Coordinates of C-alpha atoms and ligand atoms in Angstrom, one line a residue:
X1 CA -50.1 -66.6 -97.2
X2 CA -52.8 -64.7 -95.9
X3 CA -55.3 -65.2 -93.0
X4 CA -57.9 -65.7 -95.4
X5 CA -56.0 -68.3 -97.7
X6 CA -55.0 -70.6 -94.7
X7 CA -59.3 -70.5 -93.5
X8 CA -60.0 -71.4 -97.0
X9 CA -57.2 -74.4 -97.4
X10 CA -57.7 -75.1 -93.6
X11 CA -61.4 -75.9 -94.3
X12 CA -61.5 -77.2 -98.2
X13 CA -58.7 -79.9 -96.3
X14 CA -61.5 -81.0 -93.5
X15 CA -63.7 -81.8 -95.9
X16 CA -61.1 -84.6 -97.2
X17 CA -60.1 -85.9 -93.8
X18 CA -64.0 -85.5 -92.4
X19 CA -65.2 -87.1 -94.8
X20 CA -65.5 -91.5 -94.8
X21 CA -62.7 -92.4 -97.4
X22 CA -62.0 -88.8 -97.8
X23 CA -57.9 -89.5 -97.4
X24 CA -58.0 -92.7 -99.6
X25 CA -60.0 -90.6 -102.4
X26 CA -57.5 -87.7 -102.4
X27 CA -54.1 -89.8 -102.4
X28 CA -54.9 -92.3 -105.0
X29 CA -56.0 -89.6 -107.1
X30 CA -52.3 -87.8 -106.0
X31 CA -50.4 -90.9 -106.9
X32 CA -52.9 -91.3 -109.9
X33 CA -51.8 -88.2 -111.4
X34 CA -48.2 -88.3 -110.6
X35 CA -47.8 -91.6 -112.3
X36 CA -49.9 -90.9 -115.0
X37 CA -47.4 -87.4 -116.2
X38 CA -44.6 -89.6 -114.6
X39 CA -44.8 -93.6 -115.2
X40 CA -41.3 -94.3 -114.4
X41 CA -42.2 -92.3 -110.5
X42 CA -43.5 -95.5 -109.8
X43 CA -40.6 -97.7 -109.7
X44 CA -39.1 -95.2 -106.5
X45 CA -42.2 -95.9 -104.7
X46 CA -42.4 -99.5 -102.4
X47 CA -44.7 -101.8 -104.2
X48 CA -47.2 -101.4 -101.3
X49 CA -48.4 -97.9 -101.0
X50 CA -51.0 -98.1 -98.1
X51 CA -48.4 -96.6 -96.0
X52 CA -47.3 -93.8 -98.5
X53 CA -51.1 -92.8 -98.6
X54 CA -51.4 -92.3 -94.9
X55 CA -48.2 -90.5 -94.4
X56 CA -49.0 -87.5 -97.7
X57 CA -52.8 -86.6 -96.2
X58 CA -50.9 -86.5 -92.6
X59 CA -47.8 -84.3 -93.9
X60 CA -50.5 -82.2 -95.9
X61 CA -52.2 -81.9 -92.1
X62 CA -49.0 -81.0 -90.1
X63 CA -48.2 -78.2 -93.0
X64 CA -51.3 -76.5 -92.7
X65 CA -51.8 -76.5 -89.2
X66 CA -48.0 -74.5 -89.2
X67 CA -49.1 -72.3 -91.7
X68 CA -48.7 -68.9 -89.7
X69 CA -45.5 -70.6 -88.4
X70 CA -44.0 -71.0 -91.7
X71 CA -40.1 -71.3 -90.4
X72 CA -41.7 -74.6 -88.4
X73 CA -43.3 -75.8 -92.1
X74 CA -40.7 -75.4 -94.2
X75 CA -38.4 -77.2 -91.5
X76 CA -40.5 -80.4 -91.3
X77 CA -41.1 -80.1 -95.1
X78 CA -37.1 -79.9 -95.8
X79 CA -36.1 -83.0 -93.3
X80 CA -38.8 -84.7 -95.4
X81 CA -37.3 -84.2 -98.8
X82 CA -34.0 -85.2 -97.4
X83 CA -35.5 -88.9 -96.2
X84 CA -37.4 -89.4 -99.6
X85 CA -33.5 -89.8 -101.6
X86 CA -33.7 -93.1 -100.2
X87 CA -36.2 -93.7 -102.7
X88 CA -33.8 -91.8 -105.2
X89 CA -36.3 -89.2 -105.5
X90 CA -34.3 -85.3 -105.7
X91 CA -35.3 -81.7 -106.1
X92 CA -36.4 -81.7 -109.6
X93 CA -38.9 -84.2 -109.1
X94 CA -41.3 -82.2 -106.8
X95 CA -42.7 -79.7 -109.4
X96 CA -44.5 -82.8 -110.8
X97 CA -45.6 -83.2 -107.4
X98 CA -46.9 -80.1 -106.9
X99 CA -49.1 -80.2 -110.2
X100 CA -50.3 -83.5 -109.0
X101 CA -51.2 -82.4 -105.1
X102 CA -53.2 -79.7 -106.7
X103 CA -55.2 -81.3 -109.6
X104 CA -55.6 -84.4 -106.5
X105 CA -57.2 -81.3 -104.8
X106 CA -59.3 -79.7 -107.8
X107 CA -60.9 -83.1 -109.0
X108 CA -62.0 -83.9 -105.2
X109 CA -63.5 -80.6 -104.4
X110 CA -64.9 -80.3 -107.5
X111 CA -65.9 -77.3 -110.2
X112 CA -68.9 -76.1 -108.3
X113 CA -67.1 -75.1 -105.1
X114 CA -63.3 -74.7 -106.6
X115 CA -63.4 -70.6 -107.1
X116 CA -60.1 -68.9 -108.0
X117 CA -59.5 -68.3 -104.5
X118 CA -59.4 -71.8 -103.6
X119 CA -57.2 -72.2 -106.3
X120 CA -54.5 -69.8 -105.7
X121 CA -54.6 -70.1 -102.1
X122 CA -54.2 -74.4 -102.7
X123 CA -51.2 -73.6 -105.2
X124 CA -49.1 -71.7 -102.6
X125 CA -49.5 -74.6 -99.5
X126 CA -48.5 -77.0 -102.9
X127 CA -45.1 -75.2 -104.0
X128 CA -44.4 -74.2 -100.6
X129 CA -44.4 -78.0 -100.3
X130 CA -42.5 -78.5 -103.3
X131 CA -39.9 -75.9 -103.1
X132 CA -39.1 -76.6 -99.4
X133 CA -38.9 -80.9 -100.1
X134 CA -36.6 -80.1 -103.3
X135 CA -34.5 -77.5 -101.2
X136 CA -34.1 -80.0 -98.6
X137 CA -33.0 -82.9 -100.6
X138 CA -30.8 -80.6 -103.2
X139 CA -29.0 -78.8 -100.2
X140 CA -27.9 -81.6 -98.3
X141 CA -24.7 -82.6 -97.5
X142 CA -25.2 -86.4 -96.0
X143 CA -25.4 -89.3 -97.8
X144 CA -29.5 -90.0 -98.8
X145 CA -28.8 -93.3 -96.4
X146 CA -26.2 -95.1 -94.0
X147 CA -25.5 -98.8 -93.6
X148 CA -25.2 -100.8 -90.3
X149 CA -24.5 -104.3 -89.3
X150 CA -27.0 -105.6 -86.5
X151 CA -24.7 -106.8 -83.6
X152 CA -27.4 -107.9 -81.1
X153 CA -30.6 -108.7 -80.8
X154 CA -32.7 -109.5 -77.9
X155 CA -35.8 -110.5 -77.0
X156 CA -37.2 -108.5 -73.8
X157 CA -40.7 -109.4 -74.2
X158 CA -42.5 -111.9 -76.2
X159 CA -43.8 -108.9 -78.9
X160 CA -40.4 -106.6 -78.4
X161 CA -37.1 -106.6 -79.2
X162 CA -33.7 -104.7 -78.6
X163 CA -32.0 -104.8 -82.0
X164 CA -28.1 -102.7 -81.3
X165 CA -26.1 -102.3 -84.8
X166 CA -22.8 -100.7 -86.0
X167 CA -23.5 -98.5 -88.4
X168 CA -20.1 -98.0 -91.4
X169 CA -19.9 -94.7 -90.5
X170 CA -21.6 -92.4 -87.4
X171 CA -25.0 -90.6 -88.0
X172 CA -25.5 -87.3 -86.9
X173 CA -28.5 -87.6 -85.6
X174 CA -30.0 -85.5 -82.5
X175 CA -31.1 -87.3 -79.4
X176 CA -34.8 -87.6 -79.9
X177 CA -35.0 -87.4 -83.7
X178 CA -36.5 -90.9 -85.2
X179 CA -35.1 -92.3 -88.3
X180 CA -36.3 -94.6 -91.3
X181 CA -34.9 -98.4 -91.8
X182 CA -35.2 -100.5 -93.9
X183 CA -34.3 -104.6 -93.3
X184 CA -32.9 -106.9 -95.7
X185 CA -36.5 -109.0 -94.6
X186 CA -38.6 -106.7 -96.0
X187 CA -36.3 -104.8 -98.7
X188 CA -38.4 -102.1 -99.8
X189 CA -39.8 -100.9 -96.8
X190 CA -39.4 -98.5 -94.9
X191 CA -40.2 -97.8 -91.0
X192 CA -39.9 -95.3 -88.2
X193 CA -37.3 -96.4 -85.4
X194 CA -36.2 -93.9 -82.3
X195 CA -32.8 -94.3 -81.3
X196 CA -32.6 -95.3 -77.5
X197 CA -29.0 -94.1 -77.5
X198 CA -27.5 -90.9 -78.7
X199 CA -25.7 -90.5 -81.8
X200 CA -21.6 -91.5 -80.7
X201 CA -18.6 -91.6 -82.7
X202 CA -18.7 -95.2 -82.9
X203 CA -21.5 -95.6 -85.4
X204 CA -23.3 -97.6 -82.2
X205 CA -27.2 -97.6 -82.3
X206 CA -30.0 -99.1 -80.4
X207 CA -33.9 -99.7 -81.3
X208 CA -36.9 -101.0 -79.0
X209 CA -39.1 -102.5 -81.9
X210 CA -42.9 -103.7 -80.4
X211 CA -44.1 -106.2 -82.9
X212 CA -47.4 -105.2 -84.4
X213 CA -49.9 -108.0 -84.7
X214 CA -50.3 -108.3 -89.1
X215 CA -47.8 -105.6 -89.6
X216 CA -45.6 -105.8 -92.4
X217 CA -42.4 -105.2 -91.2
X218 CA -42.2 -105.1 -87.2
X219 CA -43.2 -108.6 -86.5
X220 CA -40.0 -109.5 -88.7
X221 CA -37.8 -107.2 -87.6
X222 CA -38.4 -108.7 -83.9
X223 CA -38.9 -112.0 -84.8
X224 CA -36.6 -112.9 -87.8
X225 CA -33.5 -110.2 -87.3
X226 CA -30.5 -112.2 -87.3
X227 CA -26.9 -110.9 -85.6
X228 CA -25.2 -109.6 -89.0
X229 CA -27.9 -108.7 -90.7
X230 CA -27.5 -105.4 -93.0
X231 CA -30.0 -102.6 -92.2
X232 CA -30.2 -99.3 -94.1
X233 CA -31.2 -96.1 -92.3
X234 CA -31.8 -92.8 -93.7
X235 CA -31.9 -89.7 -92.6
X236 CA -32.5 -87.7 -89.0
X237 CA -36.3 -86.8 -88.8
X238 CA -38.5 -84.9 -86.0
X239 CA -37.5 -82.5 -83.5
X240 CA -38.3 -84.0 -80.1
X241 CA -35.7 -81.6 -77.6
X242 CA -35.3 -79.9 -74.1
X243 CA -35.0 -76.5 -74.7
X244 CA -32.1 -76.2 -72.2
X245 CA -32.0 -72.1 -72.5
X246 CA -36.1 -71.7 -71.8
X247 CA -34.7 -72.4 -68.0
X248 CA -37.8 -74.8 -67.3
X249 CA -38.2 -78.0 -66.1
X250 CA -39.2 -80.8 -67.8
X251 CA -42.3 -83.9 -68.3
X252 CA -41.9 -86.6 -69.7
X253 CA -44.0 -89.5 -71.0
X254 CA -43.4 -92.3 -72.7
X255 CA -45.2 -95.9 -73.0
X256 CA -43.8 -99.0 -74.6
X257 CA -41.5 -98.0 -77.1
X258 CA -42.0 -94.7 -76.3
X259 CA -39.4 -94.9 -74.1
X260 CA -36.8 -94.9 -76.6
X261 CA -36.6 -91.0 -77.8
X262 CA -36.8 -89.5 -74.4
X263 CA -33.8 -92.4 -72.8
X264 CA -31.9 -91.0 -76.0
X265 CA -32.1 -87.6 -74.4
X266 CA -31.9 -88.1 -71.1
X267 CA -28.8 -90.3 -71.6
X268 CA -27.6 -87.4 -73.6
X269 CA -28.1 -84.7 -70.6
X270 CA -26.3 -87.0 -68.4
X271 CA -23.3 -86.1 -69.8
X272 CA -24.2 -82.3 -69.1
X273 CA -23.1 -80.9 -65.9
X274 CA -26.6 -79.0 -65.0
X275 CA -30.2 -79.7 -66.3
X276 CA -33.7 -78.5 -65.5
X277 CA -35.8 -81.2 -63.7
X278 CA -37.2 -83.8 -65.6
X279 CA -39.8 -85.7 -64.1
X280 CA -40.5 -89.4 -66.3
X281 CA -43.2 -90.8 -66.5
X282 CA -42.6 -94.7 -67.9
X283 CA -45.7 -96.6 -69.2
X284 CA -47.2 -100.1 -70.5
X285 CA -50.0 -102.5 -70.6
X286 CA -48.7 -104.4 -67.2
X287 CA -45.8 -104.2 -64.6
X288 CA -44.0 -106.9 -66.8
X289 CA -44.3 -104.7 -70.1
X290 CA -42.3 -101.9 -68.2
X291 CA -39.0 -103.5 -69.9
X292 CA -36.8 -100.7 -69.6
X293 CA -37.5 -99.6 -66.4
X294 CA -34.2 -100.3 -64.3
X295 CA -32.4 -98.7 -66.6
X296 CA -34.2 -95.8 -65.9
X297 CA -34.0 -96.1 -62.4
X298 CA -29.8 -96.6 -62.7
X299 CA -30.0 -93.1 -64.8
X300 CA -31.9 -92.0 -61.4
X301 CA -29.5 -93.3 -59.1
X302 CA -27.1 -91.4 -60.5
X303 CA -28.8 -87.8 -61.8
X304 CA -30.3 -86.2 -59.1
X305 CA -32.2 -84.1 -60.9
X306 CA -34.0 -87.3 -62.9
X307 CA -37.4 -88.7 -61.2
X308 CA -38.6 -92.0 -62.4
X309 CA -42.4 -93.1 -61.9
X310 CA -43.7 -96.3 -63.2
X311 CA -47.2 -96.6 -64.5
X312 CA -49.0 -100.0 -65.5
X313 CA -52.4 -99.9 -67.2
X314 CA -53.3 -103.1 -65.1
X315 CA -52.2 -103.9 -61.7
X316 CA -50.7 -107.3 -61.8
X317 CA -48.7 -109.4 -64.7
X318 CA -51.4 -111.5 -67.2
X319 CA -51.6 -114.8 -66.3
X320 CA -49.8 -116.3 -69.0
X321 CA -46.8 -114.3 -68.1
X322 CA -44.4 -117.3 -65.8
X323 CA -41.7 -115.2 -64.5
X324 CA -42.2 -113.7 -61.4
X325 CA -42.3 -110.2 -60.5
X326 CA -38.5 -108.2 -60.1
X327 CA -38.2 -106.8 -57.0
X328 CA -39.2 -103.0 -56.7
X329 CA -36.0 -101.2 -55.7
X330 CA -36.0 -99.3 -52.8
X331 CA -36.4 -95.3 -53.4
X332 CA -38.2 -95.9 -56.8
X333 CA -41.6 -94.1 -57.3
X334 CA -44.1 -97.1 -56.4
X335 CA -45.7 -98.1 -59.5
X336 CA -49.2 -96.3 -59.9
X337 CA -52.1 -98.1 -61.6
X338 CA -54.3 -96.5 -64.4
X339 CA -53.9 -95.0 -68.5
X340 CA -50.5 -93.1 -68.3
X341 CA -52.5 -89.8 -69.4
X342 CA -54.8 -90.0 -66.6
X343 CA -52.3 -91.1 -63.9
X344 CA -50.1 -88.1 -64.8
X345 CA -53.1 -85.2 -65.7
X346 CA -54.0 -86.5 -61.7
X347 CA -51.1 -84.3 -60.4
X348 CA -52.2 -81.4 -62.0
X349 CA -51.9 -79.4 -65.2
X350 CA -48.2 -79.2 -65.7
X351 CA -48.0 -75.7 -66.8
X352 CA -44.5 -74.5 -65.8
X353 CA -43.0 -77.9 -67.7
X354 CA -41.8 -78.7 -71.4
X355 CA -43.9 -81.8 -72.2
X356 CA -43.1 -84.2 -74.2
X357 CA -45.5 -87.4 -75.4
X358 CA -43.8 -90.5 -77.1
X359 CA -46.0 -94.1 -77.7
X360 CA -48.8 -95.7 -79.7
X361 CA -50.8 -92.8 -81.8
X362 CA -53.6 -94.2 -79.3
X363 CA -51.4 -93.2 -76.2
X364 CA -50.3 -90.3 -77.6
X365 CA -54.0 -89.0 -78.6
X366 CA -55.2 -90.0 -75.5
X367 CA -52.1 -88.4 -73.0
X368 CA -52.4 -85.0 -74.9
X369 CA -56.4 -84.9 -74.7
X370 CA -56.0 -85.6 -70.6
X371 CA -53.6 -83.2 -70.3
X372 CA -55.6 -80.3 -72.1
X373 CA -58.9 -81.2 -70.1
X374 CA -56.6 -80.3 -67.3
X375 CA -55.7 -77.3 -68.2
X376 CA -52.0 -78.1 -69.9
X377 CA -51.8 -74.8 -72.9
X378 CA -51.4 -76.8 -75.8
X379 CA -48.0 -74.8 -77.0
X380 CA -46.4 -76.7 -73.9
X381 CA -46.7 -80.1 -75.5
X382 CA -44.1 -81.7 -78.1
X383 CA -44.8 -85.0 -79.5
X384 CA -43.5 -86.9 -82.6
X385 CA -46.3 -86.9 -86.0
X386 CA -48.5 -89.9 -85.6
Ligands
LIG1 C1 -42.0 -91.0 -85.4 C2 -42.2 -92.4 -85.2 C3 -41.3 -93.1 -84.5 C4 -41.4 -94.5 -84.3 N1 -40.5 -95.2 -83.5 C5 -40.7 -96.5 -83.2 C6 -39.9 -97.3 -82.4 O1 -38.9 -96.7 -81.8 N2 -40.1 -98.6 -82.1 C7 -41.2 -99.2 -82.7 O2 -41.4 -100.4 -82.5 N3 -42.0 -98.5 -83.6 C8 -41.8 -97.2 -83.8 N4 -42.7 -96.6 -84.7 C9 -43.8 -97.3 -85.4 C10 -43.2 -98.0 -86.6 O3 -42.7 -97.0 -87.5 C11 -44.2 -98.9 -87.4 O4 -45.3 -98.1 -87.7 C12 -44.6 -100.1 -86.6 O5 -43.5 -100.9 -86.3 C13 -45.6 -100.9 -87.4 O6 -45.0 -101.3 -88.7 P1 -45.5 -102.6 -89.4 O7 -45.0 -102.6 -90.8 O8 -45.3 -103.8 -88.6 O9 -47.1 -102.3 -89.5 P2 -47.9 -101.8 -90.7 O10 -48.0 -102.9 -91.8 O11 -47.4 -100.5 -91.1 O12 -49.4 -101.5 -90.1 C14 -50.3 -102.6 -89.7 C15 -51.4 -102.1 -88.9 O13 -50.9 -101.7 -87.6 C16 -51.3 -100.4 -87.3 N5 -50.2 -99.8 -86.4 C17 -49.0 -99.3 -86.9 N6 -48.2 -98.9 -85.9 C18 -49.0 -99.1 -84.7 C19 -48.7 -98.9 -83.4 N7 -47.6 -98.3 -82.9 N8 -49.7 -99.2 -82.5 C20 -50.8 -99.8 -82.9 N9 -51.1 -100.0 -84.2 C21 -50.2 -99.7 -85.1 C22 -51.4 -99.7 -88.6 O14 -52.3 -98.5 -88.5 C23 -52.0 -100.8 -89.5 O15 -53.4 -100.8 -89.3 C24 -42.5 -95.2 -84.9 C25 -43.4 -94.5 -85.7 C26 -43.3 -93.1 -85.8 C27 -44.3 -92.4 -86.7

């Protein structure tokens, strides 16, 4: 596509995100159309598709905003086709898809301001979409999902849990990459999970899952996940990584679950001779919420080249919190007080570091807008989509 093409998509697409109800409008009319050439679509789709409607306008988003990196588009775009077998959906489904995205995009702008530009331009963002999803899911090797067995679950906090499973047969997932699951609690939904452990020849998994207050499927999966259970997972998204060759050092921050993607990797460069510096960051709400933190610190202990630094939004525990405080080891970081993006934009601007962000879209907003006021180049900084 051409300079031109991407302004004119880039700014035909803020008028649907700018505007109140803009991304509802647009992705009912989507699904409208999809369903309306394709009834039996609908029975792939969960029953509930408030989450489905979020997750096209935000893909749409991360597309366009690659568009003069198109390697970086069609990469996302082709790890996305290869999740959506789960809902048995496969390559020669997306030309529908396509003619739906763009009529979704024709009826919300409108005849008066839809010229032939607009048009063309929208129809190459749609069947770059639509060729690189149906490449991904046609070309793939793995199976569209793997089975596990959950073989612990613990509660570390009232609102989080550490759910391990055995999966049937290994993933070959990358440290850092997120996957989708799906519970036998809630049996056609699907959520986001980090691995907290690297992929291993055992089939051996971990999650850190915060409940979400009226969520759908978190407050089960912490609070009614049995040991046996049967999970599904599909597959390997993201691309959260150290670039080990770039030869520089690394930042790292992660609050509440956060954690989970970056311990994957670190645990993962522990069993590397040499790494660059990484410097971790590890937030929550108050000192008790940092659940994961001695683990950390053992992963200090023995990596030199790991620093660990505790940050609590609060100073002390909330009073309804009755155990008492662990002791701070000696030679840990002392905890600093304050938002994580603050605390860590406080030492400077990071410039010479590979960032990486992982929590709450709230957290992660919040971290990337500190660091950019102080003067972090925005290329530096690598988080997860929100
Ligand atoms: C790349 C990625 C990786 C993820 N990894 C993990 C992980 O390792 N562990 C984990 O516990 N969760 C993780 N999540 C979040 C997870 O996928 C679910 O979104 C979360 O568990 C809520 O699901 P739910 O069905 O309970 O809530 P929903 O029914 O989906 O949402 C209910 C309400 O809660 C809001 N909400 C959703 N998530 C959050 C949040 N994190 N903070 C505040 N409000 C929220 C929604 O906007 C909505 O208004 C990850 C998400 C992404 C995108």
């Amino acid at each position: 596509m051409n300079l031109r093409e991407i302004a004119l998509v880039r700014t035909n697409f803020r008028s649907v995100t700018e505007t109140p109800n803009g991304r509802d409008r647009l992705s009912n009319s989507f699904y409208g159309l999809l369903f309306g050439e394709n009834p039996m679509f609908r029975q792939l789709f969960p029953a509930t598709m408030e989450h489905q409607r979020d997750r096209l306008v935000d893909a749409i988003q991360i597309v366009l905003d690659h568009l003069e990196q198109p390697d970086i588009a069609r990469g996302f775009l082709e790890q996305l086709g290869r999740d959506h077998r789960k809902y048995g959906v496969d390559g020669s489904h997306y030309a529908a898809a396509a003619r739906a995205l763009h009529g979704a995009l024709r009826a919300y702008t409108g005849p008066a301001f839809w010229t032939d530009s607009i048009d063309q331009a929208w129809w190459h963002v749609a069947t770059l979409i639509s060729d690189s999803m149906a490449s991904g899911a046609d070309t793939d090797d793995m199976p569209s999902h793997w089975d596990g067995t959950v073989v612990d679950h613990r509660r570390v906090l009232d609102d989080l849990a550490i759910v391990r499973l055995r999966t049937d047969t290994p993933i070959p997932y990358e440290a850092g990459q997120y996957l989708s699951v799906r519970t036998p609690q809630r049996p056609r939904m699907w959520r986001y999970l980090s691995p907290a452990i690297p992929s291993n020849p055992h089939g051996e998994i971990e999650f850190h899952i915060r409940r979400i207050s009226g969520g759908w499927v978190s407050p089960s999966m912490v609070n009614e996940t049995r040991v046996g259970d049967r999970w599904s997972l599909s597959s390997p998204l993201g691309g959260l990584k150290v670039d080990l060759d770039s030869g520089d050092d690394v930042l790292m921050i992660g609050s509440g679950t956060g954690i989970a993607p970056l311990r994957a990797q670190i645990m993962e460069m522990s069993s590397r001779g040499i790494n660059p510096r990484v410097h971790l960051f590890v937030g929550g709400r108050h000192p008790c919420d940092l659940y994961d933190l001695y683990t950390m610190w053992e992963l200090a202990m023995v990596n030199p080249w790991l620093t660990v630094v505790p940050v609590s939004e609060e100073e002390n525990d909330p009073w309804w919190h009755v155990e008492p405080p662990r002791e701070h080891p000696i030679g840990m970081h002392q905890r600093l007080v304050g938002p994580i993006g603050k605390v860590v934009a406080s030492f400077g601007a990071w410039t010479d570091r590979q960032i990486q962000i992982a929590g709450s879209p709230r957290m992660v907003a919040e971290t990337t807008q500190e660091l950019l006021a102080a003067g972090t180049p925005w290329e530096r900084i690598q988080h997860d989509p929100v």
